[in-house]
Short mmCIF file of N, CA, C and O in Angstrom, two decimals:
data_model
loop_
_atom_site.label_atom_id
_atom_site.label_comp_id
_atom_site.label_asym_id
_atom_site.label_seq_id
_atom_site.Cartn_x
_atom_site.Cartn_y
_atom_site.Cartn_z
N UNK A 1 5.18 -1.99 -1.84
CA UNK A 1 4.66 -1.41 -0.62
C UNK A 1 3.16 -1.15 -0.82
O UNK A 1 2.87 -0.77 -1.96
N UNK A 2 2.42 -1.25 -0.19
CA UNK A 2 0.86 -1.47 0.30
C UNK A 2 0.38 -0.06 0.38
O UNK A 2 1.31 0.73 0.59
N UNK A 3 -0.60 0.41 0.30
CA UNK A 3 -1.13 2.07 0.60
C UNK A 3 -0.90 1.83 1.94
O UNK A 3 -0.76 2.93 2.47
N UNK A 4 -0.78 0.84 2.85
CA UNK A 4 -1.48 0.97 4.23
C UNK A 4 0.01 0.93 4.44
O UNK A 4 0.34 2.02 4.91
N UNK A 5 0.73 0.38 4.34
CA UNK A 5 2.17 0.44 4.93
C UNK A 5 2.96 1.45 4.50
O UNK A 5 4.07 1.56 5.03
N UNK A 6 2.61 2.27 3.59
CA UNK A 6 3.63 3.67 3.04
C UNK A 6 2.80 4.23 3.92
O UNK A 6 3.58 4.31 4.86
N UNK A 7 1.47 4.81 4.44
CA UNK A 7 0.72 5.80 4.96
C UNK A 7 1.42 5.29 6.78
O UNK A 7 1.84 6.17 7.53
N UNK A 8 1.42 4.18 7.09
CA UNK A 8 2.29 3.62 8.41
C UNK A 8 2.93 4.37 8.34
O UNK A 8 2.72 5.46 8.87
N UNK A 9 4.44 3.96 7.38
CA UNK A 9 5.84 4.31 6.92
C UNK A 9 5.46 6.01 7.76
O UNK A 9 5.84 6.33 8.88
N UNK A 10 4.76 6.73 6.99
CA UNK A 10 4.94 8.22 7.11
C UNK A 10 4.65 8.77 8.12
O UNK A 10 4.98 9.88 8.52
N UNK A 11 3.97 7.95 8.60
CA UNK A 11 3.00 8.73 9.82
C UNK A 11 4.24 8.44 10.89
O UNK A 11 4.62 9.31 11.67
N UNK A 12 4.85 7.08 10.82
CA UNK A 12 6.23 6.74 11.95
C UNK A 12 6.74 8.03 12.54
O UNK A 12 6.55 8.22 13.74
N UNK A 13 7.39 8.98 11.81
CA UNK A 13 8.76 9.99 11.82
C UNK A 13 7.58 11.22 13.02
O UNK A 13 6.35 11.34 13.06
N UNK A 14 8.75 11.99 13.90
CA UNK A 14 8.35 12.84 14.77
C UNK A 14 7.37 13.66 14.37
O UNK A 14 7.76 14.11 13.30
N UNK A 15 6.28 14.12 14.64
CA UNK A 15 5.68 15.30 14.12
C UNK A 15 4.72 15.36 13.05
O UNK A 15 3.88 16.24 12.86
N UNK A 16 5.03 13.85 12.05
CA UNK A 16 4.22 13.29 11.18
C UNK A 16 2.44 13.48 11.41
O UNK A 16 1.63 13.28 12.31
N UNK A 17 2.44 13.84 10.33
CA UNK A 17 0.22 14.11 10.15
C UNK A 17 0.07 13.78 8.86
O UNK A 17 0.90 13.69 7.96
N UNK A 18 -1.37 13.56 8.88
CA UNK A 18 -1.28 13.51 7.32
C UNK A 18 -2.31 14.24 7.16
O UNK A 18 -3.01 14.49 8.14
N UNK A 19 -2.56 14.63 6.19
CA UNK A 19 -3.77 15.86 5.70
C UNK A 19 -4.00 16.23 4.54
O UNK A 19 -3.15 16.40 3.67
N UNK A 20 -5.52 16.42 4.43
CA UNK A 20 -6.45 16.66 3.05
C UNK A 20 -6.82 17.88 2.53
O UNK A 20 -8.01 18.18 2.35
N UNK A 21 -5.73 18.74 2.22
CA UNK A 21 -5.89 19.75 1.54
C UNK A 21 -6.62 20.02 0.36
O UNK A 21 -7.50 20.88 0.35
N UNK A 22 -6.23 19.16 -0.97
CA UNK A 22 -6.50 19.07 -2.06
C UNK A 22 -7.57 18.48 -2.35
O UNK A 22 -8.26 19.26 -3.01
N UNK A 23 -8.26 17.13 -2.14
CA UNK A 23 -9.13 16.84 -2.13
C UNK A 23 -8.99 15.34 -1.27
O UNK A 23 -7.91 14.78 -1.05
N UNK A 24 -10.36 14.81 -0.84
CA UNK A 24 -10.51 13.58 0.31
C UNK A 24 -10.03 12.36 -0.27
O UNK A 24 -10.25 11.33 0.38
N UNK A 25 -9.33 12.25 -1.52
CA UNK A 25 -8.49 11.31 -1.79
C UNK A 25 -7.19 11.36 -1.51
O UNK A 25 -6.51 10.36 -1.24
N UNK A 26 -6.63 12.97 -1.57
CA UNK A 26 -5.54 12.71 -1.82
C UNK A 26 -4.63 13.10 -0.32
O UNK A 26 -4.49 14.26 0.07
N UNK A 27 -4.11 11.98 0.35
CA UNK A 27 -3.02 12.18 1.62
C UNK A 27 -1.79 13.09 1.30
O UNK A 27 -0.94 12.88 0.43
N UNK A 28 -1.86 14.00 2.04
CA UNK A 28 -0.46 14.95 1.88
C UNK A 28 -0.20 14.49 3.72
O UNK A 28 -1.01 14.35 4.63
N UNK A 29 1.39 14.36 3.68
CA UNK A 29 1.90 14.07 4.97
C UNK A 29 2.95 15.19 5.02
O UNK A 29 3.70 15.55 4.12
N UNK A 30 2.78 15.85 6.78
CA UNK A 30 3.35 17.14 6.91
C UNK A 30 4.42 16.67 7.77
O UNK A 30 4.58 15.48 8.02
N UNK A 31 5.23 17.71 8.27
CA UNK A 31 6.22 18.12 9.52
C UNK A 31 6.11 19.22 9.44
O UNK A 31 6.26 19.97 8.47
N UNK A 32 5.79 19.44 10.58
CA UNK A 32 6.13 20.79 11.01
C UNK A 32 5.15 21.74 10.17
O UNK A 32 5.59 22.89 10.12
N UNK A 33 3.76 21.52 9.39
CA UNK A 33 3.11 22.00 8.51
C UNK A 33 3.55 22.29 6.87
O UNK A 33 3.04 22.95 5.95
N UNK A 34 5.06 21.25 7.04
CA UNK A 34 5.42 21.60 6.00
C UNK A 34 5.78 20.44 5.72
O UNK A 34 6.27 19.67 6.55
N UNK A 35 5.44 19.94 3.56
CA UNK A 35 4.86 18.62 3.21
C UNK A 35 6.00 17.84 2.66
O UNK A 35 6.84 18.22 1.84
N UNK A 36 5.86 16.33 3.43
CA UNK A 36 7.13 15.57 2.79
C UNK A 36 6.73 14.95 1.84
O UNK A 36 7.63 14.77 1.02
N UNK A 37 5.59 14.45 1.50
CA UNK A 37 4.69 13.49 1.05
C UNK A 37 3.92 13.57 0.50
O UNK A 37 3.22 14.49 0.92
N UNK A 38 3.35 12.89 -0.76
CA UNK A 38 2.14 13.76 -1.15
C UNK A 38 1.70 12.27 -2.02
O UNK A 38 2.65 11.66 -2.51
N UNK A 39 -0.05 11.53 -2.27
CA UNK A 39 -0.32 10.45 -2.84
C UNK A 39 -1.85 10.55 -1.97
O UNK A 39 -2.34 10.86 -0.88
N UNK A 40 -2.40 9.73 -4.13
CA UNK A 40 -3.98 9.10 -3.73
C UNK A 40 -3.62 7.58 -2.87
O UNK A 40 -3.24 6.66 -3.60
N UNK A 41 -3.68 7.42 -2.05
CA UNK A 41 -3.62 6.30 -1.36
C UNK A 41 -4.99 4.96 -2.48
O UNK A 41 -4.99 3.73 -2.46
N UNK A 42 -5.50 5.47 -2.90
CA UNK A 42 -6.58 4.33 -3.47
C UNK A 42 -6.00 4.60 -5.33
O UNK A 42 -6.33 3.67 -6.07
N UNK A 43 -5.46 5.40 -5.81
CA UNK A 43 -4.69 5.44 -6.84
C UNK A 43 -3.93 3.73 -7.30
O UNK A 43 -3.42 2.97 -6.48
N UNK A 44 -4.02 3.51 -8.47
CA UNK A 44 -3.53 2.14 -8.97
C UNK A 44 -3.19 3.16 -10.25
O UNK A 44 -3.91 4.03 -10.74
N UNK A 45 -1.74 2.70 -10.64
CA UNK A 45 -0.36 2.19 -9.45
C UNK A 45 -0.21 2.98 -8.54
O UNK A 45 0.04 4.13 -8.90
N UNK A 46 -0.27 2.81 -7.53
CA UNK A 46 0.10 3.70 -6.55
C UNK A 46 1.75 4.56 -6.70
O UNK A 46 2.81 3.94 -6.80
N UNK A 47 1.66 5.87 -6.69
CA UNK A 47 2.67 6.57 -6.51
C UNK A 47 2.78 7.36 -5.26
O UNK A 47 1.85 7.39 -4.46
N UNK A 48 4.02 8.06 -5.05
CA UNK A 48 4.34 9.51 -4.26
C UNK A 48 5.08 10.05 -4.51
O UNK A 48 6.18 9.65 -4.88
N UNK A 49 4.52 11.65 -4.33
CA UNK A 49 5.43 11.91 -4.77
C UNK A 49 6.42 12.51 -3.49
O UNK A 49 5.95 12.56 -2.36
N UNK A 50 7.79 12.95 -3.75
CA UNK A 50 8.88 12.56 -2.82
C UNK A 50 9.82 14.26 -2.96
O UNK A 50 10.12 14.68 -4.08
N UNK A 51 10.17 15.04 -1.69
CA UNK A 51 11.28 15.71 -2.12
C UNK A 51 12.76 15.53 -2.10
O UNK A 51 13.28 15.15 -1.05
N UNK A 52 13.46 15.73 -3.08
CA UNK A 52 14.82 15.01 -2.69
C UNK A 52 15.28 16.30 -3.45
O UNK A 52 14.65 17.19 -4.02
N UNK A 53 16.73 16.04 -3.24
CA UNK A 53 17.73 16.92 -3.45
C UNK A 53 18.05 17.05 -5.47
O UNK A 53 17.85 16.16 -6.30
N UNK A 54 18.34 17.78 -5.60
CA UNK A 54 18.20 17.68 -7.36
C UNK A 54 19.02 17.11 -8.22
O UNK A 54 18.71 16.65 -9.32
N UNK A 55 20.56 17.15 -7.50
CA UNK A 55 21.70 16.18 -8.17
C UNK A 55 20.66 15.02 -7.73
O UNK A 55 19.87 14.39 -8.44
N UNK A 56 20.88 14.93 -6.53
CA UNK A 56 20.29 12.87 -6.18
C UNK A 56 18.70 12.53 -7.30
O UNK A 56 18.46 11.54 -7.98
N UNK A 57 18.04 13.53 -7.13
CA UNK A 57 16.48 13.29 -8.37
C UNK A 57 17.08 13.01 -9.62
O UNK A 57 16.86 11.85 -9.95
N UNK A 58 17.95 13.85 -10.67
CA UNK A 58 18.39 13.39 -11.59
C UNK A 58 19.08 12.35 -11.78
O UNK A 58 19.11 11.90 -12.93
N UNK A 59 19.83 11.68 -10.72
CA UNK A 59 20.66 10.39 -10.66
C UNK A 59 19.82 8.90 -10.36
O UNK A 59 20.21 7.74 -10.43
N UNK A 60 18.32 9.54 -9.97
CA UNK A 60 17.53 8.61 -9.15
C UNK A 60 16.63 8.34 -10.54
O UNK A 60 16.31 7.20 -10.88
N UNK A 61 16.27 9.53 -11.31
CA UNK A 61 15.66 8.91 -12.79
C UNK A 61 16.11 8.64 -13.81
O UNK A 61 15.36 8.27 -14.71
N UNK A 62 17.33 8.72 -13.97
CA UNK A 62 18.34 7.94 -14.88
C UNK A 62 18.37 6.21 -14.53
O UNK A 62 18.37 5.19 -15.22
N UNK A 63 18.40 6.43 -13.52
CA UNK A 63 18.40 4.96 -12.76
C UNK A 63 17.18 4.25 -13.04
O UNK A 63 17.10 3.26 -13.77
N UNK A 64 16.49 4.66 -12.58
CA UNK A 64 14.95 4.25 -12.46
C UNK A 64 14.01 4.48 -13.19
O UNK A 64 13.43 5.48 -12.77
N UNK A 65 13.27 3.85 -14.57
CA UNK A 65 12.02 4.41 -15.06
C UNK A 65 10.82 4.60 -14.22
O UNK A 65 9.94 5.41 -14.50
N UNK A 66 10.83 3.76 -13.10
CA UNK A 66 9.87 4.09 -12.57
C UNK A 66 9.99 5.37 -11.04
O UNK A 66 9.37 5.41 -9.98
N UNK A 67 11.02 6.19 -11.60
CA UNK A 67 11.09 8.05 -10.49
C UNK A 67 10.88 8.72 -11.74
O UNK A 67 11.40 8.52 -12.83
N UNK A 68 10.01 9.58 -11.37
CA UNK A 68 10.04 10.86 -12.63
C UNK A 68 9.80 11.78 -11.95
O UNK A 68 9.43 11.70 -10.78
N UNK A 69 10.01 13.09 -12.74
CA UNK A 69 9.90 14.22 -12.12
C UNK A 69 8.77 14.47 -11.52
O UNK A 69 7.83 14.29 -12.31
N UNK A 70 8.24 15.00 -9.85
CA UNK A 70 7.29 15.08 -9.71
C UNK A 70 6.06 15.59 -10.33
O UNK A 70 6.16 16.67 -10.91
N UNK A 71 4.97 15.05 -10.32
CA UNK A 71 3.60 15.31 -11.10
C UNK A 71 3.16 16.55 -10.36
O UNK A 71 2.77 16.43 -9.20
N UNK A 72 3.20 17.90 -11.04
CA UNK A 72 2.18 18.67 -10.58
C UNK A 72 3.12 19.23 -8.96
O UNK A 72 2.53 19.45 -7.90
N UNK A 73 4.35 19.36 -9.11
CA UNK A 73 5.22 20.00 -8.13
C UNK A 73 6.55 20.59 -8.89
O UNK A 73 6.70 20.46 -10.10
N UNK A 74 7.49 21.25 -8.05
CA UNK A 74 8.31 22.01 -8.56
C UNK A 74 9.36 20.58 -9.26
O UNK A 74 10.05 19.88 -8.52
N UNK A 75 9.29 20.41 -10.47
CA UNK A 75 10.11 19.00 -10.94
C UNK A 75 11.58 19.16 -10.66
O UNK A 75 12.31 18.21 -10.94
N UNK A 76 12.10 20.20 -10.15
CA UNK A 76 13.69 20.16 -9.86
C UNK A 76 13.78 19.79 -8.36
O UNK A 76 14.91 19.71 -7.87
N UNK A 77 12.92 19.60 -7.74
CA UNK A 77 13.11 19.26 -5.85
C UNK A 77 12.30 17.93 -5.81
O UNK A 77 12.74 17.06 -5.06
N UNK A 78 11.26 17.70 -6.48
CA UNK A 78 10.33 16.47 -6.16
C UNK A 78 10.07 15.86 -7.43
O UNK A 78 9.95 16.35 -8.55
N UNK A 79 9.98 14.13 -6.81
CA UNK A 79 10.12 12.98 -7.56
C UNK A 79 8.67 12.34 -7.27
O UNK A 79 8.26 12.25 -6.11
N UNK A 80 8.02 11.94 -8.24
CA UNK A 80 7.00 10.92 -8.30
C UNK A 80 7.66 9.12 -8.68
O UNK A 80 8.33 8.59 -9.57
N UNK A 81 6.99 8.70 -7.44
CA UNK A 81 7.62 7.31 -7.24
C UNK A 81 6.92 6.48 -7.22
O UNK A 81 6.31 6.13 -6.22
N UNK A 82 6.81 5.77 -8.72
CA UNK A 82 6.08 4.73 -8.75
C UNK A 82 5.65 3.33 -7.91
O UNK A 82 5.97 2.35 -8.59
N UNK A 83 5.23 3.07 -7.04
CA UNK A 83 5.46 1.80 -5.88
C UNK A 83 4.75 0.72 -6.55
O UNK A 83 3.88 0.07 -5.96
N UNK A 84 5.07 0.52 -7.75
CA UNK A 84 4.43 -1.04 -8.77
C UNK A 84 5.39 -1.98 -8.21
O UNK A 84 5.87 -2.40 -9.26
N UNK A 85 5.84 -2.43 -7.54
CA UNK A 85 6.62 -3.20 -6.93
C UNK A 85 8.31 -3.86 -7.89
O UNK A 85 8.91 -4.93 -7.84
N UNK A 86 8.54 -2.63 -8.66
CA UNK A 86 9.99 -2.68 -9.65
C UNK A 86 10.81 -2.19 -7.95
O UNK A 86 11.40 -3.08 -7.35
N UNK A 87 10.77 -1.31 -7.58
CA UNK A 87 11.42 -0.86 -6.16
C UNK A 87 11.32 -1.61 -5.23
O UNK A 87 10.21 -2.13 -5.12
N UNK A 88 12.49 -2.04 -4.08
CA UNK A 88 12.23 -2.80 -3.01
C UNK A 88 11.83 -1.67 -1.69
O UNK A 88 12.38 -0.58 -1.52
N UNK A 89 10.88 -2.17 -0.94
CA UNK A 89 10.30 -1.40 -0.12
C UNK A 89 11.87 -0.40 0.73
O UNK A 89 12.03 0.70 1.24
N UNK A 90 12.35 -1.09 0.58
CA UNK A 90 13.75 -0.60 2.09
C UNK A 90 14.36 0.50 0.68
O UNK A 90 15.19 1.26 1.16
N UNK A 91 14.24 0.68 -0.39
CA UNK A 91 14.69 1.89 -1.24
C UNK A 91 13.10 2.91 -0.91
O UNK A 91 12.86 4.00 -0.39
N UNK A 92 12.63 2.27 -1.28
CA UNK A 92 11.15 3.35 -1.11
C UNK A 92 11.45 3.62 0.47
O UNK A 92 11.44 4.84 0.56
N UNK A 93 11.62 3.26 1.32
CA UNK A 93 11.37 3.65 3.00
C UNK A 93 12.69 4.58 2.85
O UNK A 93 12.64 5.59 3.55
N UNK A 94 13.70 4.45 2.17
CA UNK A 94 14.74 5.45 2.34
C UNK A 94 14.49 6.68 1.54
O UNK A 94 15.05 7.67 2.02
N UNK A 95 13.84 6.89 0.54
CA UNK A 95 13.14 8.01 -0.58
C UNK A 95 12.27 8.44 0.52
O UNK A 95 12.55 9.63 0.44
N UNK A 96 11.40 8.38 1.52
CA UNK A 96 10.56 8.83 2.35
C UNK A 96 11.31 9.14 3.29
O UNK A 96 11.17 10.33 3.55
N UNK A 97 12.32 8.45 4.18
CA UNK A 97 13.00 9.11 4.98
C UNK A 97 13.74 10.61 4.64
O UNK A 97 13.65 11.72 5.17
N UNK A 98 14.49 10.09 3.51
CA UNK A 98 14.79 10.93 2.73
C UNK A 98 14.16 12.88 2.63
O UNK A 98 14.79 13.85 3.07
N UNK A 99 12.89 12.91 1.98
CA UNK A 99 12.57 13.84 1.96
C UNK A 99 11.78 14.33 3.20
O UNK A 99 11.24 15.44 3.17
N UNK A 100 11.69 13.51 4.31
CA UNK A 100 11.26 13.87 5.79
C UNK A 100 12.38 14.67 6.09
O UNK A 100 12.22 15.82 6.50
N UNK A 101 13.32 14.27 5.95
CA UNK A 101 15.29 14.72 6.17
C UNK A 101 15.51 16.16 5.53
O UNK A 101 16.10 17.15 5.97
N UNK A 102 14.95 15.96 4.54
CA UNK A 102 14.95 17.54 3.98
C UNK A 102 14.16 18.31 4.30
O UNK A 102 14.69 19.40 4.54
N UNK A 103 12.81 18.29 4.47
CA UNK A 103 12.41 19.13 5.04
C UNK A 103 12.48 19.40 6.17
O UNK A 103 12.23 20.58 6.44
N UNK A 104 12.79 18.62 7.14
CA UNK A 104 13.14 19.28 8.62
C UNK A 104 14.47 19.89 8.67
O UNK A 104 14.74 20.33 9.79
N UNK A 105 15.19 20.03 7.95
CA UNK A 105 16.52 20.37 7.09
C UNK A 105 16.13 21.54 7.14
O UNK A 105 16.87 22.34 7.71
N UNK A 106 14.68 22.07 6.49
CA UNK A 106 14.70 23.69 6.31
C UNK A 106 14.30 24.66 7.39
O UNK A 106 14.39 25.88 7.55
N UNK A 107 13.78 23.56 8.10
CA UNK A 107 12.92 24.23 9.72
C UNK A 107 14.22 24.82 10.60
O UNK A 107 15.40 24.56 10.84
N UNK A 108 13.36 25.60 10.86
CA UNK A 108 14.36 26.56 12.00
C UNK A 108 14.90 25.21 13.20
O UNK A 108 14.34 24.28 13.77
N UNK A 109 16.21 25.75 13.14
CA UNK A 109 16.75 25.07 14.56
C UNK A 109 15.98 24.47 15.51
O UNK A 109 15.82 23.29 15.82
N UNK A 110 15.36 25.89 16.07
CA UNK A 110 14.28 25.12 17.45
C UNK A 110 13.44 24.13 17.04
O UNK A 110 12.99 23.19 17.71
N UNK A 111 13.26 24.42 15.84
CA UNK A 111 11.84 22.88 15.75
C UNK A 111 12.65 21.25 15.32
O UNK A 111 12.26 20.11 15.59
N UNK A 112 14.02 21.76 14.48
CA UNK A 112 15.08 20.58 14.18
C UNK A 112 15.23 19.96 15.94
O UNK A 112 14.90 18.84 16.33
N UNK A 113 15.73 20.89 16.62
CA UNK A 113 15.60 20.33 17.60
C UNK A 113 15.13 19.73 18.60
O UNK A 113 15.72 19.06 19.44
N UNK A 114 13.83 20.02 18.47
CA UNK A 114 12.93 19.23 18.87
C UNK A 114 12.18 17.98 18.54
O UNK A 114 11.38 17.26 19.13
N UNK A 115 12.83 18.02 17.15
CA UNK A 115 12.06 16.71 16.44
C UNK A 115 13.54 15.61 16.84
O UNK A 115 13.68 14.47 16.42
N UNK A 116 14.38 16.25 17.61
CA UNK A 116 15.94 15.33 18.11
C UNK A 116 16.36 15.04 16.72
O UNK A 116 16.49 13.84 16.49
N UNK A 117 16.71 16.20 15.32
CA UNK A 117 17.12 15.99 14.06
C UNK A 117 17.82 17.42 14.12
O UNK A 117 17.09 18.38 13.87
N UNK A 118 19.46 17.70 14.48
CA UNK A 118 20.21 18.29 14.28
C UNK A 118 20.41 18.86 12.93
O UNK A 118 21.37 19.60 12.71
#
């Protein structure tokens, strides 16, 4: 996957922004002000890092040398995901759906519902 087509990928989902908190390299992508996404888009190899659930993270880096515990986030909720092209994009687009899913997961009802995500 391409910087330009993961930064697509993210921006797709309801509510999606992306934003420069940390510094003007680095894209953090929100919902709801709260972050699914996080990557230097000009970074080689390009990574992201990803929130997922913690049984599925430990099952996902056993699997995979290239998921590790996220860089510089809570390593029991978020995964850094190498996109050197060992992953096929439609697993990476589901790791991003993925932690979009969880975090609107934590949002109050009214805003789940509005993003039409029960």
């Amino acid at each position: 996957m391409t910087p330009e087509g993961l930064r697509a990928f993210c921006l797709s989902f309801d509510d999606a922004v992306e934003e420069f908190p940390f510094t003007p390299e680095t894209s953090v992508f929100k919902v709801a002000g709260k972050m699914f996404a996080l990557t230097a888009l000009d970074r080689r190899p390009l990574t992201v890092n990803l929130k997922c659930e913690p049984d599925i993270a430990d099952r996902l880096r056993a699997a995979h040398p290239e998921i590790v515990p996220g860089y510089h986030m809570n390593k029991r909720h978020w995964n850094t995901v190498s996109l050197d092209g060992a992953l096929p994009d439609r697993q990476i687009k589901e790791l991003v759906e993925d932690s979009y899913d969880l975090v609107v997961a934590g949002l109050p009802r009214a805003e789940r519902l509005r993003l039409d995500r029960p």
